[in-house]
Tab-separated table of C-alpha atoms and ligand atoms in Angstrom:
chain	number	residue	atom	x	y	z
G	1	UNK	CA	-27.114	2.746	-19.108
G	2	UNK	CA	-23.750	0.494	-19.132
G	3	UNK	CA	-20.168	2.566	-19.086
G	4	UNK	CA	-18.291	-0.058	-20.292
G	5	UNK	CA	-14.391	0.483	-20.925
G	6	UNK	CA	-11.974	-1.975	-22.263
G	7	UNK	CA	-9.060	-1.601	-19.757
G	8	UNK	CA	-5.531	-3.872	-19.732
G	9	UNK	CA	-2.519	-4.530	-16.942
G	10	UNK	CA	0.547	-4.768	-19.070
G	11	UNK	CA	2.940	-6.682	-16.672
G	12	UNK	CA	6.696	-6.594	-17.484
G	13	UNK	CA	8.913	-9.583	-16.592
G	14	UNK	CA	12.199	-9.639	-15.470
G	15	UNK	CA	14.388	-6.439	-16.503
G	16	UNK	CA	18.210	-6.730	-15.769
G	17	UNK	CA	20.527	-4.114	-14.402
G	18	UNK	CA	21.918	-4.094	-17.936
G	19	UNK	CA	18.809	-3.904	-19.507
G	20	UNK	CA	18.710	-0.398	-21.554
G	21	UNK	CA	15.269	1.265	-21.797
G	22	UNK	CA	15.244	1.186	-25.435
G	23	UNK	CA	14.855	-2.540	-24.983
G	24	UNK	CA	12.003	-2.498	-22.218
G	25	UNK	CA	10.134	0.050	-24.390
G	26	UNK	CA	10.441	-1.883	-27.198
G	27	UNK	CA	8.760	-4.673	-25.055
G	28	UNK	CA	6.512	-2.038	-23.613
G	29	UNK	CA	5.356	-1.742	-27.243
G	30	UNK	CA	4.996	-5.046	-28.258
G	31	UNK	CA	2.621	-4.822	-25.250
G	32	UNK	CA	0.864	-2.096	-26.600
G	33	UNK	CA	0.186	-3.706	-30.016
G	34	UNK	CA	-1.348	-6.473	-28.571
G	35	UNK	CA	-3.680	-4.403	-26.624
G	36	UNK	CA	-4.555	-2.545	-29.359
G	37	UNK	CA	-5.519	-5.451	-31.237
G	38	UNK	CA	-7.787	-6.728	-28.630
G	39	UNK	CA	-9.602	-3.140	-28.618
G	40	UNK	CA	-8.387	-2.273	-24.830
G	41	UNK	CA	-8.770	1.595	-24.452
G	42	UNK	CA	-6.634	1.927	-21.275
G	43	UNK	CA	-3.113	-0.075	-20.472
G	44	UNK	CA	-1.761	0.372	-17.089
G	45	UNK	CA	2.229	-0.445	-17.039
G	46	UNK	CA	4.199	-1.139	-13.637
G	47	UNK	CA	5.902	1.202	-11.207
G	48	UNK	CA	9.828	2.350	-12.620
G	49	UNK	CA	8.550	0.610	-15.938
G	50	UNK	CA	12.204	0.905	-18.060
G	51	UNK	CA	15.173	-0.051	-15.744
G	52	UNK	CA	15.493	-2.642	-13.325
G	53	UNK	CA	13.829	-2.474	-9.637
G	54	UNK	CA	17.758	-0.266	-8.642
G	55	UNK	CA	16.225	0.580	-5.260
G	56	UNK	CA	17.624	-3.083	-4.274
G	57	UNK	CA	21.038	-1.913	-4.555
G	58	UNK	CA	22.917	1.056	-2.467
G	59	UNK	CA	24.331	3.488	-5.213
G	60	UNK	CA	27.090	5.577	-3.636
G	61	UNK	CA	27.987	7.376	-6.938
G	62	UNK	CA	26.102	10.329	-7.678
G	63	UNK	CA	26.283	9.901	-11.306
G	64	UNK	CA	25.256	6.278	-11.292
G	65	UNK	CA	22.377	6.959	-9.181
G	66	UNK	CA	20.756	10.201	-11.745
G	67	UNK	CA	21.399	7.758	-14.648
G	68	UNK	CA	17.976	5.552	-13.028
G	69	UNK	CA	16.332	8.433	-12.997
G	70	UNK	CA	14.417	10.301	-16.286
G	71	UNK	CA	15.682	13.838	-16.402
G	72	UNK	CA	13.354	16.893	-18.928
G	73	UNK	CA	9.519	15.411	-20.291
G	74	UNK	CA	9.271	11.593	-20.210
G	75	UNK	CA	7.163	12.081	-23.148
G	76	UNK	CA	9.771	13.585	-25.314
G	77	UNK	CA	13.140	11.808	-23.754
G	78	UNK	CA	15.027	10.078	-27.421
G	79	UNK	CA	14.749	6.571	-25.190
G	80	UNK	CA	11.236	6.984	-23.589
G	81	UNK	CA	9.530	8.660	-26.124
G	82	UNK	CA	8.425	5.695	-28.672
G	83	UNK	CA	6.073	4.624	-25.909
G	84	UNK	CA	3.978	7.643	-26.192
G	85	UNK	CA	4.062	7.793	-29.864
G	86	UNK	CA	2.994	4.298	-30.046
G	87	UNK	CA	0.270	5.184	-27.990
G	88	UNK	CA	-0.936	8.163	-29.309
G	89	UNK	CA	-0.383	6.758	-32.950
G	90	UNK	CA	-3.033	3.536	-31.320
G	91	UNK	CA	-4.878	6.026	-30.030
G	92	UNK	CA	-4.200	4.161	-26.470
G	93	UNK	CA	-4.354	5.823	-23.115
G	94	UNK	CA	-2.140	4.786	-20.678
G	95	UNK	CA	-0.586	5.449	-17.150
G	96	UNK	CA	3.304	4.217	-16.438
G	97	UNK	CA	5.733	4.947	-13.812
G	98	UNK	CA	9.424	6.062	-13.844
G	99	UNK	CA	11.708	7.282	-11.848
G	100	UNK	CA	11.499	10.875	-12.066
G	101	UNK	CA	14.098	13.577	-11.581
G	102	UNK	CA	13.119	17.102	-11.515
G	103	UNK	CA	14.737	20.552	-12.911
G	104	UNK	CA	14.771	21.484	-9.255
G	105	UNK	CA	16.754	18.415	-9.176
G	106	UNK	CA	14.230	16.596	-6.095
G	107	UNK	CA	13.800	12.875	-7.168
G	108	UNK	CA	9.971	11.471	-7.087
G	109	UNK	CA	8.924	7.826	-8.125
G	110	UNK	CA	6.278	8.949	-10.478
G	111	UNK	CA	3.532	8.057	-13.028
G	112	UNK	CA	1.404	9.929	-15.274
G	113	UNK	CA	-1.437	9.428	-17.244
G	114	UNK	CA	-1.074	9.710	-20.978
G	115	UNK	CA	-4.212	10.085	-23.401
G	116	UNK	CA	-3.439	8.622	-26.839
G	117	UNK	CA	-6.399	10.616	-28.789
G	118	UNK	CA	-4.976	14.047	-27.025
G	119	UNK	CA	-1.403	13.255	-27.355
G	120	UNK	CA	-0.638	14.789	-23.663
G	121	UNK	CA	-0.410	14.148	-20.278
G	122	UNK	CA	-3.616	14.486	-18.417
G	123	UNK	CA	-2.461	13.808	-14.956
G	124	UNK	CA	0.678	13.022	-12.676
G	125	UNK	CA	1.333	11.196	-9.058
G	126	UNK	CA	4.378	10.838	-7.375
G	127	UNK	CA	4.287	8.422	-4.607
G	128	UNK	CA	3.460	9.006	-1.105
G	129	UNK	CA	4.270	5.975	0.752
G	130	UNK	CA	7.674	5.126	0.530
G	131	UNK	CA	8.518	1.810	1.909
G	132	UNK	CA	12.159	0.067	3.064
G	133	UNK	CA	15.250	2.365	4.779
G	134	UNK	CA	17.535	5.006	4.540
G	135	UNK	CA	20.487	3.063	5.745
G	136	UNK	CA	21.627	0.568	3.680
G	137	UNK	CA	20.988	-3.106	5.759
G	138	UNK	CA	24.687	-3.895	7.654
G	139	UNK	CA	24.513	-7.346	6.462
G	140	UNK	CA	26.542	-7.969	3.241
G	141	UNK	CA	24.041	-10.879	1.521
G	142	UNK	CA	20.655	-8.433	2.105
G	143	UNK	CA	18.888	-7.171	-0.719
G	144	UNK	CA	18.030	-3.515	0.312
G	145	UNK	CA	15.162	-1.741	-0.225
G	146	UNK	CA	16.060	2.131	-0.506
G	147	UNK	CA	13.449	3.897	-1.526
G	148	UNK	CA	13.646	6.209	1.152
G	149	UNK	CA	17.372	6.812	0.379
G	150	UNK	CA	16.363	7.818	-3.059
G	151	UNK	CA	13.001	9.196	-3.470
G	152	UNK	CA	11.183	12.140	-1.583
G	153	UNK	CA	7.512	11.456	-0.539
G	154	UNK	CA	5.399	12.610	-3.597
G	155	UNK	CA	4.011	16.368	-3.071
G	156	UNK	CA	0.947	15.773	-5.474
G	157	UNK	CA	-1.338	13.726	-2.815
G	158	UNK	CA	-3.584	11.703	-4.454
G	159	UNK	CA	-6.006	13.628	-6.993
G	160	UNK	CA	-9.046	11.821	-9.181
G	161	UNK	CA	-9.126	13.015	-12.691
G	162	UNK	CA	-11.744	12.898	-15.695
G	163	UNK	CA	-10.739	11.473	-18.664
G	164	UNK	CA	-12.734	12.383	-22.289
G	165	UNK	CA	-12.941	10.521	-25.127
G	166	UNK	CA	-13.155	7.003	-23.998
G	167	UNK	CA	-16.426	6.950	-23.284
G	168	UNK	CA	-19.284	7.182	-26.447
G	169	UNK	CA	-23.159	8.254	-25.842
G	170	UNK	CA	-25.588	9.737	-23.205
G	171	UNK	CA	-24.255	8.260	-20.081
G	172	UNK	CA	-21.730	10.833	-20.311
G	173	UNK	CA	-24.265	13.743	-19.713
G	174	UNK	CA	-25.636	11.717	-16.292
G	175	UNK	CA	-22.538	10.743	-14.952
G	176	UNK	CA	-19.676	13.030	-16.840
G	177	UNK	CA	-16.250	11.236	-18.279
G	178	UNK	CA	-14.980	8.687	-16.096
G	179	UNK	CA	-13.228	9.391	-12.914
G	180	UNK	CA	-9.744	7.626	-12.309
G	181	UNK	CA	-6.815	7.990	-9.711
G	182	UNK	CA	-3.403	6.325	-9.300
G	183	UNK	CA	-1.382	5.278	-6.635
G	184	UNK	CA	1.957	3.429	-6.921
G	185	UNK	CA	2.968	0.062	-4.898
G	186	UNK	CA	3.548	0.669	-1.857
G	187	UNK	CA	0.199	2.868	-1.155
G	188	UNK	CA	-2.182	-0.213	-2.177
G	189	UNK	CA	-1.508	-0.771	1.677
G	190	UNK	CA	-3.273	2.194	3.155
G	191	UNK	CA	-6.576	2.276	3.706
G	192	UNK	CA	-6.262	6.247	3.584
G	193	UNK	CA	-4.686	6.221	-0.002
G	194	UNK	CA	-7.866	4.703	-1.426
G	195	UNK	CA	-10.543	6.300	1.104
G	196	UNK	CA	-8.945	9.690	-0.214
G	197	UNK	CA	-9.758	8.829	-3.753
G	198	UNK	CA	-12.731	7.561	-2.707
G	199	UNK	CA	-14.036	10.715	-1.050
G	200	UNK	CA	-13.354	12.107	-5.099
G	201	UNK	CA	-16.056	9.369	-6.678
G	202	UNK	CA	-12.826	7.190	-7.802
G	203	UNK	CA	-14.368	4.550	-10.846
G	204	UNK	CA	-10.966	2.806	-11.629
G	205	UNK	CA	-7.947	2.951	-9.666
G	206	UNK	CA	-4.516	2.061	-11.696
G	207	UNK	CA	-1.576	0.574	-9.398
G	208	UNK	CA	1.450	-0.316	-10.826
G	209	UNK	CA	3.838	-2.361	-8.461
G	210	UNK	CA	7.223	-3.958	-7.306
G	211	UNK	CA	7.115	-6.435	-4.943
G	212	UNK	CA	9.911	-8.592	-3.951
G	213	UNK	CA	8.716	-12.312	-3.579
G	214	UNK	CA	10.650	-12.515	-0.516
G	215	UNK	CA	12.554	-9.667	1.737
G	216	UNK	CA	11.292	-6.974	5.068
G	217	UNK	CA	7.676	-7.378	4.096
G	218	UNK	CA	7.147	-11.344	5.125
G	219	UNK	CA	8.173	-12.750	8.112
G	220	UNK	CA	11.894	-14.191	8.521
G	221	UNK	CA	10.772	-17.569	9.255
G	222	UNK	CA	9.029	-18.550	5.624
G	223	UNK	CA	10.631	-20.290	3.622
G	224	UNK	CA	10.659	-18.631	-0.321
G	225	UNK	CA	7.860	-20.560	-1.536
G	226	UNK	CA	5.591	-19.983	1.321
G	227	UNK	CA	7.267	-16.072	1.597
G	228	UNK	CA	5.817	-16.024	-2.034
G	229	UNK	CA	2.143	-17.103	-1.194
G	230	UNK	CA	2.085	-14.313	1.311
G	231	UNK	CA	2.982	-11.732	-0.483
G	232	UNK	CA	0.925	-12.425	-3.340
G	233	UNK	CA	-2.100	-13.238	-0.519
G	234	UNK	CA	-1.894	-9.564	1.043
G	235	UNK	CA	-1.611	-8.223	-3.038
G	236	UNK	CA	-4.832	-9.615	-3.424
G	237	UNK	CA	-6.256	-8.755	-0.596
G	238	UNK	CA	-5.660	-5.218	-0.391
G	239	UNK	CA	-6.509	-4.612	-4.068
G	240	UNK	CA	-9.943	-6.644	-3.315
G	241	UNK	CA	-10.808	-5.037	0.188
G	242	UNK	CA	-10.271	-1.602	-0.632
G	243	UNK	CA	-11.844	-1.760	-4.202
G	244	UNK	CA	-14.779	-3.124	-2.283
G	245	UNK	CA	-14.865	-0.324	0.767
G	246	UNK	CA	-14.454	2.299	-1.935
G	247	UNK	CA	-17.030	0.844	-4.736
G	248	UNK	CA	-14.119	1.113	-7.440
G	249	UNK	CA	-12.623	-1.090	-10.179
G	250	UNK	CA	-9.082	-1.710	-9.434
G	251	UNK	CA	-5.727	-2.562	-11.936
G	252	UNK	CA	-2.529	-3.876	-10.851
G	253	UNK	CA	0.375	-4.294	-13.026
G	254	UNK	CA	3.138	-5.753	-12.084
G	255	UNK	CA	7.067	-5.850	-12.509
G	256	UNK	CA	7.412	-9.679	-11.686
G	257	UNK	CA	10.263	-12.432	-12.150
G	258	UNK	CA	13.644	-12.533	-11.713
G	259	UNK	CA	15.875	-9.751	-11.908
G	260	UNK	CA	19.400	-10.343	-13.047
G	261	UNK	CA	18.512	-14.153	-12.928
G	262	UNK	CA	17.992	-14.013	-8.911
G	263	UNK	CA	15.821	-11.062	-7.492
G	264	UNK	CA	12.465	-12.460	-7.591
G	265	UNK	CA	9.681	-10.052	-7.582
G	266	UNK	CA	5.837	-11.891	-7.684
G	267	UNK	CA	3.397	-11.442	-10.255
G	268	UNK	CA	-0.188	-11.168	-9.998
G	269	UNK	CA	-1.413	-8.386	-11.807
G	270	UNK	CA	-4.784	-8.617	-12.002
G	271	UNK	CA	-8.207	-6.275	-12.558
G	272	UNK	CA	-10.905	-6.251	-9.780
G	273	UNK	CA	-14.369	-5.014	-9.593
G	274	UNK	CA	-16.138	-2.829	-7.588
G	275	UNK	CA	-17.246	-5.573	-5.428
G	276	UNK	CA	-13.744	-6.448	-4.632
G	277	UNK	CA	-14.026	-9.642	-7.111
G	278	UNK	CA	-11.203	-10.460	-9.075
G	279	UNK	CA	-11.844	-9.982	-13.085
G	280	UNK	CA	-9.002	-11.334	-14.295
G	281	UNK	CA	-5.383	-11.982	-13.355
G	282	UNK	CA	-1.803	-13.121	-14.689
G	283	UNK	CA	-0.847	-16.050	-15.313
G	284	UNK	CA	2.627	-16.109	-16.305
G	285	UNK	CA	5.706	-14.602	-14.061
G	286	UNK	CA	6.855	-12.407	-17.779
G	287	UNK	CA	5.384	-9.918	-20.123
G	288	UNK	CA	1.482	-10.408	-20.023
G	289	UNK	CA	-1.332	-8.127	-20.702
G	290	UNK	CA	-4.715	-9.337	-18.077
G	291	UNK	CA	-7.978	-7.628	-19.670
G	292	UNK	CA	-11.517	-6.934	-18.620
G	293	UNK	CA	-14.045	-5.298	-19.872
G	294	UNK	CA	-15.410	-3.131	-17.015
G	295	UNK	CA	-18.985	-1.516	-16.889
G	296	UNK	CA	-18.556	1.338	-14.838
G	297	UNK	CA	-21.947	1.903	-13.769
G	298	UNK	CA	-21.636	-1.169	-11.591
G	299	UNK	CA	-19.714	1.065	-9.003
G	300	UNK	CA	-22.967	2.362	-8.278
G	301	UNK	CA	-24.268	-0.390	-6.255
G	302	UNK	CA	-21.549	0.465	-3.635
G	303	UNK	CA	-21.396	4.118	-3.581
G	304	UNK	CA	-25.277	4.895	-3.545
G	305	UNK	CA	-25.870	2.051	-0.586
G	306	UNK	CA	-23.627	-0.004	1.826
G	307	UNK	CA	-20.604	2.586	0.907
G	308	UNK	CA	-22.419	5.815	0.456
G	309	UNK	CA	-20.327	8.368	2.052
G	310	UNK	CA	-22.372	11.155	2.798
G	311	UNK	CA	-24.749	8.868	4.062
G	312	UNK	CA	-23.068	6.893	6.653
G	313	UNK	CA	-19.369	8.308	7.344
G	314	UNK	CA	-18.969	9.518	11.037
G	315	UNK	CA	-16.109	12.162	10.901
G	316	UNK	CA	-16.343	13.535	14.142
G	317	UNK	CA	-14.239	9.839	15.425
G	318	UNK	CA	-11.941	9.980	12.648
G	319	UNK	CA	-9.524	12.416	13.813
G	320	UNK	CA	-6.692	9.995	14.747
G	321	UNK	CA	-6.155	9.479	11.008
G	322	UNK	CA	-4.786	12.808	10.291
G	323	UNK	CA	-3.477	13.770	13.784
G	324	UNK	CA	-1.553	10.662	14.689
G	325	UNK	CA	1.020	9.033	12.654
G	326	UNK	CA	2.170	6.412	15.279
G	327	UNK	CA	0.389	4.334	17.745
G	328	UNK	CA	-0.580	5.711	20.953
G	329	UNK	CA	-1.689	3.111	23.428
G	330	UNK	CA	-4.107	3.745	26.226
G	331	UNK	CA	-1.738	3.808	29.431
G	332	UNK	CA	-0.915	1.163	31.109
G	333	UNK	CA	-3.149	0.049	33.613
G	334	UNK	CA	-0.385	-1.666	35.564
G	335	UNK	CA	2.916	-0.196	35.547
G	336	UNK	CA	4.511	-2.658	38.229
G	337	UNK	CA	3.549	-6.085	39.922
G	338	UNK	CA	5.607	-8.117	41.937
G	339	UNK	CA	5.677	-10.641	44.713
G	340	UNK	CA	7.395	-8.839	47.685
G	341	UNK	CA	7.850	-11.061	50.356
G	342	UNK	CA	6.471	-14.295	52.073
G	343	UNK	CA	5.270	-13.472	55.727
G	344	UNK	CA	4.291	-17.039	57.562
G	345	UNK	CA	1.550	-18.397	55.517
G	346	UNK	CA	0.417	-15.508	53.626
G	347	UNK	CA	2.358	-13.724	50.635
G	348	UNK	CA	2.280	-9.951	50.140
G	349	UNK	CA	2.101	-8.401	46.973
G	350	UNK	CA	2.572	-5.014	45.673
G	351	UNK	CA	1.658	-3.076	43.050
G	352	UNK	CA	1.680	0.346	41.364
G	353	UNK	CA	-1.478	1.482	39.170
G	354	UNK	CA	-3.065	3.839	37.720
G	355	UNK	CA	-5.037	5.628	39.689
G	356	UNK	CA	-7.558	6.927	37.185
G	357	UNK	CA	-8.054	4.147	35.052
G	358	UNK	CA	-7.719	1.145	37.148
G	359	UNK	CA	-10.724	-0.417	39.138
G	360	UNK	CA	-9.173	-3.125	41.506
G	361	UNK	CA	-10.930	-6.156	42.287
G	362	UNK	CA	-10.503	-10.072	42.870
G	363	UNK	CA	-10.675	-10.887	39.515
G	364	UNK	CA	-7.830	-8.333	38.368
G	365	UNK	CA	-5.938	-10.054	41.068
G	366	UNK	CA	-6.944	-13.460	40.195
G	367	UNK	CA	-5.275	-12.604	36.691
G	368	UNK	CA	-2.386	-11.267	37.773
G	369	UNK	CA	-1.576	-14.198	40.351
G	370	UNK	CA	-3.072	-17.154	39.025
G	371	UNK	CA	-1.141	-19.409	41.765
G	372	UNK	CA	-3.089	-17.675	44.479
G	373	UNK	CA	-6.689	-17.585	44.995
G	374	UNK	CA	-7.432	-13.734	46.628
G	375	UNK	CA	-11.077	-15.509	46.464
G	376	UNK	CA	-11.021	-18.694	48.739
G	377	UNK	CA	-8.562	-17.102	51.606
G	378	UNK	CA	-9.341	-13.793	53.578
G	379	UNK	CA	-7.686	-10.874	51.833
G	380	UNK	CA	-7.000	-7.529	51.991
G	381	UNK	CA	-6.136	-4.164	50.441
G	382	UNK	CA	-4.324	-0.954	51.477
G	383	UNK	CA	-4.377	2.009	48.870
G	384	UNK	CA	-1.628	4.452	49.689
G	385	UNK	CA	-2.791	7.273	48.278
G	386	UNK	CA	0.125	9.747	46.956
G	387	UNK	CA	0.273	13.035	45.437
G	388	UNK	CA	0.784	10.823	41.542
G	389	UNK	CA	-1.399	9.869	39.268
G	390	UNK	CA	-0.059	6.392	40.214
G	391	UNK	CA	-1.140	4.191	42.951
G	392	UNK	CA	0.648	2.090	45.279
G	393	UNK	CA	-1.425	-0.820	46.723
G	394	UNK	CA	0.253	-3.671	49.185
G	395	UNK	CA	-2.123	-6.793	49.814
G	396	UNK	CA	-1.846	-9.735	51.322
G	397	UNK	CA	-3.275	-13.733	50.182
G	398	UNK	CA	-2.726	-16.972	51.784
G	399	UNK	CA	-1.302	-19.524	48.913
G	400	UNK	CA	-4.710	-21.473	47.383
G	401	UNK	CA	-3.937	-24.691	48.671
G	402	UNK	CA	-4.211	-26.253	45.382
G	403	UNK	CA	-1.255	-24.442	44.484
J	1	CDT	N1	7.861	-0.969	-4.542
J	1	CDT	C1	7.248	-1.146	-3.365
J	1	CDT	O1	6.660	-0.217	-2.834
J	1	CDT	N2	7.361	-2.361	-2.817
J	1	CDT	C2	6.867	-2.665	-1.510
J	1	CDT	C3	7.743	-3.689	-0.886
J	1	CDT	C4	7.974	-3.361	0.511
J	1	CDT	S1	9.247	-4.317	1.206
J	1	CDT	C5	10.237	-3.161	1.941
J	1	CDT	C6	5.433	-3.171	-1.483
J	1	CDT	O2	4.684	-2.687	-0.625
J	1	CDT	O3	5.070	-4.055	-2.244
């Protein structure tokens, strides 16, 4: 039987530093109307929805910096709080992200998932993957990217939740209310992020995003245009690939154009299916709702074959992913080559490996000496065997006389 949910990306053009958040919501609600009037259940809005993108600039002041940040129930705030209303007077769900500050006074980038028909919050995440520096860049003209100067990594991991009433009929009792999770920017990257919701039976993942068109995440060399194209390539790709590997519908809404007239951040918000095929996506770099209508039964195709966990997952090699957070490369096999000394006609080479891992032969020789050919001239080799684990070998090769 189809599950099939209305669902909208509300993405929010440019928002200046002097922007006030009665503004944006009022925006935000505009956004909201619209939705309502094309029968959308669900509207996903971007990551730090109602200020500017302020992790671009280094705040020194301690007072400046808390006034980014929501203090006491987003819900409820006098500035914040006509967003919920709206939605619970449209009878609207939807998820949004702020910056959030806490009565313990720790400071999360956070969203949370707001039902319209219950009037509450059904479920909060506070990002995990926090991308950019601590230290502010040294070079005057760079646009920093602070996050990790401003946020602690979220402490809520990354939990599916049910949500009631948007679904009507007997699927319900088969398959129960549907399941959603939420991640912010950044963790769109990591495979782990989605495989962990995933491993829950995620149906529709919301993502709301900031992503500068150019800065640290593309190469130096582009040039803005081309900077642009990439960023909005590996956007799509992640959302498409990972919505595929997990069987899940995906949204992304995006914070795009240009803030305070120059920082450009890209667009693209867009809805994908289970099958990592994009629904529907923005076309416009300002305020824009992208909908699709979204039959939820078609994640079943995924999870019950090609992606069915239980089925096919191998655990016992995946223990790297939780045990390792940097890259650990097999040893070098290697450590030290050179070309000692010439000796009449013949040239004699030394080299340290390891002793374990490292078969030697003419054709590890032939790679390492290209100019000499250990194969057409008698050769030799000594292994000096010390107490190490490395090796010390000393051979000797007449120069191929092609050389
Ligand atoms: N907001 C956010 O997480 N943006 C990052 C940009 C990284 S550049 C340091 C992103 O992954 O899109």
């Amino acid at each position: 039987m189809p599950r099939v949910l209305r669902l909208a990306a509300a993405q929010l053009g440019a928002i200046h530093s002097t922007d006030s958040r009665t503004h944006v919501v009022g925006r935000m609600i505009t956004l909201l109307e619209s939705a309502a009037a094309e029968e959308v259940q669900v509207v996903l809005f971007p990551e730090l929805a109602f200020t500017t993108f302020f992790p671009r600039f280094l705040i020194n002041d301690e007072q400046e910096l808390e006034s980014w940040f929501e203090h006491g129930d987003v819900t409820t705030n006098t500035e914040t709080r006509p967003l919920f209303d709206k939605a619970k007077e449209l009878q609207i769900d939807i998820c949004v992200g702020y910056a959030e500050a806490t009565d313990e006074g720790k400071h999360f980038n956070t969203c949370v998932y707001f039902s319209g028909r219950e009037g509450r919050v059904l479920s909060k995440y506070r990002k995990v993957h926090l991308p950019g520096t601590f230290e502010p860049s040294d070079d005057p003209n760079a646009v920093h990217h602070l996050e990790k100067r401003y946020f602690e990594p979220g402490d809520l991991g990354f939990q599916a939740f049910r949500v009631p009433g948007l679904e009507e009929g007997g699927s319900l009792v088969e398959r129960g209310d549907p399941i959603f999770g939420m991640m912010i920017c950044n963790d769109r990257r990591w495979a782990e992020s989605w495989r962990v919701l995933g491993l829950q039976g995620v149906e529709i993942v919301l993502v709301g995003f900031n992503t500068p068109a150019f800065g640290h995440h593309t190469p130096k060399s582009l040039d803005p245009e081309e900077s642009e194209r990439m960023a909005l390539f590996h956007h799509k790709l992640v959302m498409q690939a990972h919505s595929y590997t997990n069987a899940t519908y995906s949204l992304a809404a995006a914070r795009s154009g240009y803030d305070d007239g120059k920082h450009k951040l890209i667009a693209g918000s867009c809805i994908v299916d289970p099958e990592g095929q994009l629904l529907a996506e923005a076309k416009t770099l300002g305020d824009e709702l992208v909908i699709a209508e979204c039959d939820l039964e078609l994640c079943r195709q995924g999870k019950e074959k090609i992606f069915a966990f239980e089925k096919h997952r191998r655990t016992e090699h995946y223990g790297r992913i939780t045990e390792q957070t940097g890259v650990v490369e097999p040893p070098k096999l290697v450590m030290a080559a050179d070309l000692e000394s010439s000796q009449g006609g013949a040239q004699v080479h030394r080299m340290l490996v390891d002793r374990d891992n490292y078969d030697l032969d003419k054709t590890i020789l032939k790679g390492l000496w290209p100019s000499v050919s250990p194969f057409d001239v008698p050769w030799s080799v000594n292994g000096s065997d010390g107490s190490s684990e490395e090796q010390q070998f000393e051979f000797a090769t007449a120069k191929h006389p092609q050389a």
